[in-house]
Amino acid sequence: MNHVTAGFDNASLRPSRSGRLLSPSAAKAEWWRGAVIYQVYPRSFADGNGDGIGDLPGLLDRLGHIADLGADALWISPFQRSPQEDYGYDVSDYCDVDPLFGTLADFDRVLARAHRLGLRVLMDQVWSHSSNRHPWFQESRASRHNPKADWYVWADPSPDGTAPTNWLSVFGGPAWSWEPRRRQYYLHHFLGSQPAFNLHNEEVVEALLQTGRFWLDRGVDGFRLDAVDWMCHDPDLRDNPATHRPGQPIPAKPFGMQLHQHDLLHPRTLEVIARIRGLQDEYPGTATLAEISSQDGAFDRLRRYTAPGMFDMAYTLRFMKGNLTHETVASTLHWMTEHQEGWPCWSFSNHDVERVASRWSPIGGRPGQPGPEFLRLLMAMLLTMRGSVCLYQGEELGLPEAELRQEDLRDPFGIAFWPDYKGRDGSRTPMPWRQDAPNLGFSGATPWLPMPEAHRPLAAEAQRRDPASTLNAWRHFLRFRRNHPALVHGALTQVAAPEPLICFRRQSAEESLLCVFNLGQAPQELDLPSDMPAKPLWRSNAGLRHRRVRLDACGALICREER
Ligand code: BGC
């Protein structure tokens, strides 16, 4: 396998104080800047023990796929001990591996092999809430006077016995549940079994950081921080204002009927982020990636939360909701041009949203199974914007969303809102590895979610053999990107282009690249914006003659401006 990861030269690896193997320069390098991070949802990646659920031994066997693709790092969704009510995002022991996924020794093996393959490993840390089975919550809920009484958010009922505020849970219903032993309510932004931590309490922050040290000492390369906007609430417990006007249609999810001014986004969040940064600084060479919600002001938070002294990278769900529109892309590029400070991480798909191959279609086109040129367009756009990138398992195969029956659903969010909202299982079905194997090579047993027949022809092994496959397009593009510093860390400037065209420059000390995309299905032409000669470096359904770019349906062109 011809795969080299910059700054991670195996020949000069040495054990760090934490046992991690680092090249002398790697500890200092900002390896995460412009990195491509492959998200593994471990339940659905590969099953090593044949119980129908993916696990760490399965991941160990398939790490080669991620390295061969050309990713720089992986982010593994939670595998810590958990009752799995929100599939791992409800942790009951932050310092152990859930037996469903294996053991700590299995994790150490994954980490060691990933490092040998030149891959960094980011772990998911769910620090805005725990499971109600966590011993900290068990203690906290037992009385109003115990050492952990103030570790979660507790409040007396209103005089009429109802919840203390009008705050709502994302997964439906009030954000408060009653605890008879304390005669009080506790706050939960998601399921009732996911009580919110009181991160205004320094002791809680310190206890969580201590669990982080446990993994950093084992050698992980950093963390993805879950639900950062939900970390801190308004301690004055003020009601949220309504956004819904009488007469407007009532949405399926009432969470959208409020302005989330007081339940989330409290300025204390910045102090918590700075404390997490302090932890990270104890382990040079590690990185942090924050999840920011799509609530108003997401881009502004992205900039502030990745300022010096804060997280390294952050992503918002901005590109993960709704249709593909020229406005969405153009306004994001405008923002990027105006704000070169801060470091975004872009993604089009993850375990929380419908897969992009089904969610988006070319402008003016009909939704359905996307053509290969549309998948290449999305890939090229994602990988040329300024920032790092998260790609979600199966995105490199062009997997469409799985259509599931109501009785197949496992996600509590989807179960509660069916059929208006079908939940997240459609993007969480297991990876198709082999076309001709039982359960497409994912497991010897019936998988925990059904695997759609539509995924069979897209199995990884079949795509590897086909030079024109989506998988090979990703492999080639990631190598191409790695060789162009302007794409990895260069500045971005938007170039005005009429709908449905998108155009921008990426510039570094070494080179200036012009990227042009046709988001629509009709052929388009565009004259290059400057007199500089341009040399096409990568193209899909596009060509350049003299100074005129021609882009057929979903065409994409990257050319170098020869100064
Ligand atoms: C995770 C979700 C999870 C939620 C509650 C997130 O944003 O990505 O999968 O359900 O946090 O933990």
PDB file of N, CA and C in Angstrom, residues 355 358 399-404 425-429 450-452 455:
ATOM      1  N   ARG A 355     -28.201  10.625   5.062  1.00  0.00           N
ATOM      2  CA  ARG A 355     -26.983  10.604   4.241  1.00  0.00           C
ATOM      3  C   ARG A 355     -27.100  11.607   3.090  1.00  0.00           C
ATOM      4  N   SER A 358     -28.656  11.013  -0.434  1.00  0.00           N
ATOM      5  CA  SER A 358     -30.111  11.009  -0.609  1.00  0.00           C
ATOM      6  C   SER A 358     -30.705  12.382  -0.293  1.00  0.00           C
ATOM      7  N   LEU A 399     -23.028   5.790  -0.351  1.00  0.00           N
ATOM      8  CA  LEU A 399     -24.229   5.088   0.129  1.00  0.00           C
ATOM      9  C   LEU A 399     -25.412   6.032   0.227  1.00  0.00           C
ATOM     10  N   PRO A 400     -26.581   5.601  -0.282  1.00  0.00           N
ATOM     11  CA  PRO A 400     -27.788   6.373  -0.030  1.00  0.00           C
ATOM     12  C   PRO A 400     -28.365   6.028   1.353  1.00  0.00           C
ATOM     13  N   GLU A 401     -29.257   6.857   1.832  1.00  0.00           N
ATOM     14  CA  GLU A 401     -29.959   6.594   3.088  1.00  0.00           C
ATOM     15  C   GLU A 401     -30.748   5.278   2.965  1.00  0.00           C
ATOM     16  N   ALA A 402     -30.757   4.479   4.038  1.00  0.00           N
ATOM     17  CA  ALA A 402     -31.539   3.239   4.018  1.00  0.00           C
ATOM     18  C   ALA A 402     -32.994   3.550   4.338  1.00  0.00           C
ATOM     19  N   GLU A 403     -33.881   2.961   3.568  1.00  0.00           N
ATOM     20  CA  GLU A 403     -35.324   3.090   3.854  1.00  0.00           C
ATOM     21  C   GLU A 403     -35.690   1.996   4.846  1.00  0.00           C
ATOM     22  N   LEU A 404     -36.138   2.343   6.027  1.00  0.00           N
ATOM     23  CA  LEU A 404     -36.445   1.324   7.033  1.00  0.00           C
ATOM     24  C   LEU A 404     -37.930   1.332   7.358  1.00  0.00           C
ATOM     25  N   ASP A 425     -31.748   6.152  12.115  1.00  0.00           N
ATOM     26  CA  ASP A 425     -31.304   4.791  11.773  1.00  0.00           C
ATOM     27  C   ASP A 425     -30.939   4.641  10.291  1.00  0.00           C
ATOM     28  N   GLY A 426     -31.580   5.410   9.427  1.00  0.00           N
ATOM     29  CA  GLY A 426     -31.342   5.291   7.989  1.00  0.00           C
ATOM     30  C   GLY A 426     -29.900   5.584   7.592  1.00  0.00           C
ATOM     31  N   SER A 427     -29.184   6.325   8.431  1.00  0.00           N
ATOM     32  CA  SER A 427     -27.763   6.589   8.118  1.00  0.00           C
ATOM     33  C   SER A 427     -26.844   5.723   8.980  1.00  0.00           C
ATOM     34  N   ARG A 428     -27.443   4.876   9.833  1.00  0.00           N
ATOM     35  CA  ARG A 428     -26.634   4.102  10.774  1.00  0.00           C
ATOM     36  C   ARG A 428     -26.577   2.619  10.432  1.00  0.00           C
ATOM     37  N   THR A 429     -27.128   2.223   9.283  1.00  0.00           N
ATOM     38  CA  THR A 429     -27.111   0.796   8.945  1.00  0.00           C
ATOM     39  C   THR A 429     -25.659   0.358   8.698  1.00  0.00           C
ATOM     40  N   PRO A 450     -31.306  -3.645   9.649  1.00  0.00           N
ATOM     41  CA  PRO A 450     -31.265  -4.315   8.345  1.00  0.00           C
ATOM     42  C   PRO A 450     -30.355  -3.569   7.375  1.00  0.00           C
ATOM     43  N   MET A 451     -29.740  -4.345   6.467  1.00  0.00           N
ATOM     44  CA  MET A 451     -28.857  -3.723   5.471  1.00  0.00           C
ATOM     45  C   MET A 451     -29.601  -3.669   4.147  1.00  0.00           C
ATOM     46  N   PRO A 452     -29.750  -2.480   3.570  1.00  0.00           N
ATOM     47  CA  PRO A 452     -30.562  -2.363   2.360  1.00  0.00           C
ATOM     48  C   PRO A 452     -29.930  -3.051   1.158  1.00  0.00           C
ATOM     49  N   HIS A 455     -27.509  -1.250  -1.073  1.00  0.00           N
ATOM     50  CA  HIS A 455     -26.094  -1.075  -0.720  1.00  0.00           C
ATOM     51  C   HIS A 455     -25.208  -2.179  -1.288  1.00  0.00           C
TER      52      HIS A 455
END
